PDB file of C-alpha atoms and ligand atoms in Angstrom:
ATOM      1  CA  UNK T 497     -21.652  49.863 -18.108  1.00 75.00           C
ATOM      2  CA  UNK T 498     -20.411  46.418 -18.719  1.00 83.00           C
ATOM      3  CA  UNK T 499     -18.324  47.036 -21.382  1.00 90.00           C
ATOM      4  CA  UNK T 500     -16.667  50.111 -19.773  1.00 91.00           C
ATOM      5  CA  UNK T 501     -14.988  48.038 -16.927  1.00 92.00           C
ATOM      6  CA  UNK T 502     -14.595  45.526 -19.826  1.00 94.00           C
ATOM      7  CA  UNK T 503     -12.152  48.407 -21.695  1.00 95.00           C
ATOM      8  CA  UNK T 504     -10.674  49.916 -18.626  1.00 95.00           C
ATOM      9  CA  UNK T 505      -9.623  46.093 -17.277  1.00 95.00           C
ATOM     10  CA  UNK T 506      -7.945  46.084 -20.804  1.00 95.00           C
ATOM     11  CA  UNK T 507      -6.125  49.453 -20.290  1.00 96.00           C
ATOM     12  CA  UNK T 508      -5.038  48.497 -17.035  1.00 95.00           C
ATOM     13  CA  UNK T 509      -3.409  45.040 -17.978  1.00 94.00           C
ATOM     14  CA  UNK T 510      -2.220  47.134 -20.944  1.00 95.00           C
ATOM     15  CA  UNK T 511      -0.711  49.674 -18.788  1.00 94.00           C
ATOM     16  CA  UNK T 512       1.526  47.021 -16.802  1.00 94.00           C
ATOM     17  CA  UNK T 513       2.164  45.266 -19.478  1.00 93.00           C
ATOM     18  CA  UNK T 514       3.814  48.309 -20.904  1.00 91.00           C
ATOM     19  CA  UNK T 515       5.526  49.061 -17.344  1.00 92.00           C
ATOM     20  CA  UNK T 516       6.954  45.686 -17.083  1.00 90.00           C
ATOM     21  CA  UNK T 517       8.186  45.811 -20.836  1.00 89.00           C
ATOM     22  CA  UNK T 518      10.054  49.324 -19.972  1.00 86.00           C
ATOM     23  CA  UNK T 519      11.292  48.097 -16.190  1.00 83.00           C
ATOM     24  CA  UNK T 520      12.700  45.292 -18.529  1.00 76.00           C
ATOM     25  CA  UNK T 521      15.053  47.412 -20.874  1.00 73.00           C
ATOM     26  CA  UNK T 522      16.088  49.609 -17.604  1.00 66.00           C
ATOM     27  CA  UNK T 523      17.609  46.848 -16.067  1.00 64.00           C
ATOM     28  CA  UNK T 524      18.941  45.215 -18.887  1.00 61.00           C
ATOM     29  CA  UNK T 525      20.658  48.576 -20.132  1.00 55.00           C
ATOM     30  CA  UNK T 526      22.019  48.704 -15.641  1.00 53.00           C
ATOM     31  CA  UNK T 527      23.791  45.655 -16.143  1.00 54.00           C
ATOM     32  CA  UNK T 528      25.240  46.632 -18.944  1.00 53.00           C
ATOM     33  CA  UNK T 529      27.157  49.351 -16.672  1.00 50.00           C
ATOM     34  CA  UNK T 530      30.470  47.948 -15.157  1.00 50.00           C
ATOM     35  CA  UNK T 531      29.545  48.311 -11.260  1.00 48.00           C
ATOM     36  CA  UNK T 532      32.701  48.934  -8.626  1.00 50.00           C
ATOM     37  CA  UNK T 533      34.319  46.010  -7.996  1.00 48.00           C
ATOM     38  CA  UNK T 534      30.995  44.068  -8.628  1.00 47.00           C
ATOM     39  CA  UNK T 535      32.963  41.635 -11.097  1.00 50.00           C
ATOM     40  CA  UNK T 536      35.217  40.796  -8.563  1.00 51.00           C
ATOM     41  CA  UNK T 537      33.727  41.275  -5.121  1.00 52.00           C
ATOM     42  CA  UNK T 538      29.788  40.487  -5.296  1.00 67.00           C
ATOM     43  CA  UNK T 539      29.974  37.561  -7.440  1.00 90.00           C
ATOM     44  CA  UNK T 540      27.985  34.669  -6.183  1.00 95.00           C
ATOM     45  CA  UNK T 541      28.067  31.326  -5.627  1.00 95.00           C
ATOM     46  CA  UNK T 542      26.372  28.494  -5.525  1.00 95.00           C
ATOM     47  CA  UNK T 543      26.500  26.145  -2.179  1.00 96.00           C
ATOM     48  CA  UNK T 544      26.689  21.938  -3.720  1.00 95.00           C
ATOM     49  CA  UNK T 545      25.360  20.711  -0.956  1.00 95.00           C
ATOM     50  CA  UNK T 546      21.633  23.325   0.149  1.00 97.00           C
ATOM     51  CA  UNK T 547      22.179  25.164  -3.406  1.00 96.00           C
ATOM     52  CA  UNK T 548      21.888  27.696  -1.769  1.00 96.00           C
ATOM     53  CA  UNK T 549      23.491  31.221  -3.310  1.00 96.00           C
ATOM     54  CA  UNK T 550      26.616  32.953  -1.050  1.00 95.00           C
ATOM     55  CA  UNK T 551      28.782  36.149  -2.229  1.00 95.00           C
ATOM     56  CA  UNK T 552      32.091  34.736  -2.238  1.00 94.00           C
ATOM     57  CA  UNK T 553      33.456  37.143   0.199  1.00 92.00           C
ATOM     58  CA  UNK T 554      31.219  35.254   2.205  1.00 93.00           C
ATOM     59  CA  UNK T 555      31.422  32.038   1.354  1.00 96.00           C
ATOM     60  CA  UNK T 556      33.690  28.649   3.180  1.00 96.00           C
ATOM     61  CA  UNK T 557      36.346  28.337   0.771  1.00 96.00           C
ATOM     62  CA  UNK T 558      37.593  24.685   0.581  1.00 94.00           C
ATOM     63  CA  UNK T 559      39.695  23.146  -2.029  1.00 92.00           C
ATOM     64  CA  UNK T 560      39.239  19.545  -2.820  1.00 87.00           C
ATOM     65  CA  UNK T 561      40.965  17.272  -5.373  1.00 85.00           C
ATOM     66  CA  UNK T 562      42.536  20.372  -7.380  1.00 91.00           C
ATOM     67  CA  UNK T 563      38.940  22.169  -7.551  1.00 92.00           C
ATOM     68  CA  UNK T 564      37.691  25.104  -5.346  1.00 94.00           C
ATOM     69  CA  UNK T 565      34.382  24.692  -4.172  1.00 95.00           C
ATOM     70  CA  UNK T 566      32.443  27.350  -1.907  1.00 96.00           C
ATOM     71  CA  UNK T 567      29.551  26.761   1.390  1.00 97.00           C
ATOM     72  CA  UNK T 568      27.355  28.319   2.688  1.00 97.00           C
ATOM     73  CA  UNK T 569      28.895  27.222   6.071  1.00 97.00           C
ATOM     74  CA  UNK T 570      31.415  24.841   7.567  1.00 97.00           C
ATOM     75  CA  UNK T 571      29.060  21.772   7.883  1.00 97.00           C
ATOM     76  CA  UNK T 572      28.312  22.016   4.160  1.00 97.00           C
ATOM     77  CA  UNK T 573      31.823  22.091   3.409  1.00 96.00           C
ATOM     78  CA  UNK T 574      32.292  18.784   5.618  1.00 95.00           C
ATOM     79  CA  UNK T 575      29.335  17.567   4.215  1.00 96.00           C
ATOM     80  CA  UNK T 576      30.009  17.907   1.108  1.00 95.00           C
ATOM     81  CA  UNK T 577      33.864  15.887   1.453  1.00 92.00           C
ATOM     82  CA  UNK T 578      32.106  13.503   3.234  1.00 94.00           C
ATOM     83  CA  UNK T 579      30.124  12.737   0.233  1.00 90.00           C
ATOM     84  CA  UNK T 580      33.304  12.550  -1.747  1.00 86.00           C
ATOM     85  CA  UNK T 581      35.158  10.251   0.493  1.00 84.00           C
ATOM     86  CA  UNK T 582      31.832   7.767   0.708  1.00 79.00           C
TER      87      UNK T 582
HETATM   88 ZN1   ZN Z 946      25.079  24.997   2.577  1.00 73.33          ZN
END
């Protein structure tokens, strides 16, 4: 009895092992599909200040010194210049 939970633990691990291996590929072979506008409008960034991760559309745009940088919200964005400036 022991060694048939012992072989059907195995088959089970197996079994999602196999799953994750195939969910893998699928979503590998998604990206691989150009998505509408999902180059240009969904692309995210990456708040300096939390790190936290905004879609651009969404994000406080503020240019400083030449370079564009993005927030997560305004106080970031002052934040972040204040940090500069210090
Ligand atoms: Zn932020």
């Amino acid at each position: 009895m022991y060694r048939f939970f012992l072989i059907l633990a195995l088959l089970i691990i197996l079994y999602y092992l196999i799953r994750r291996a195939i969910r893998k590929t699928g979503q590998e072979g998604a990206l691989e599909k150009p998505k509408d506008g999902g180059a240009l409008g969904n692309h995210m960034v990456q708040d300096p200040v939390c790190r936290v991760f905004i879609p651009r559309d969404h994000a406080v745009k503020e240019s400083i010194g030449g370079q564009t940088y993005f927030f997560c919200s305004r106080g970031c964005a002052t934040a972040f210049e204040k940090q500069l400036s210090a």
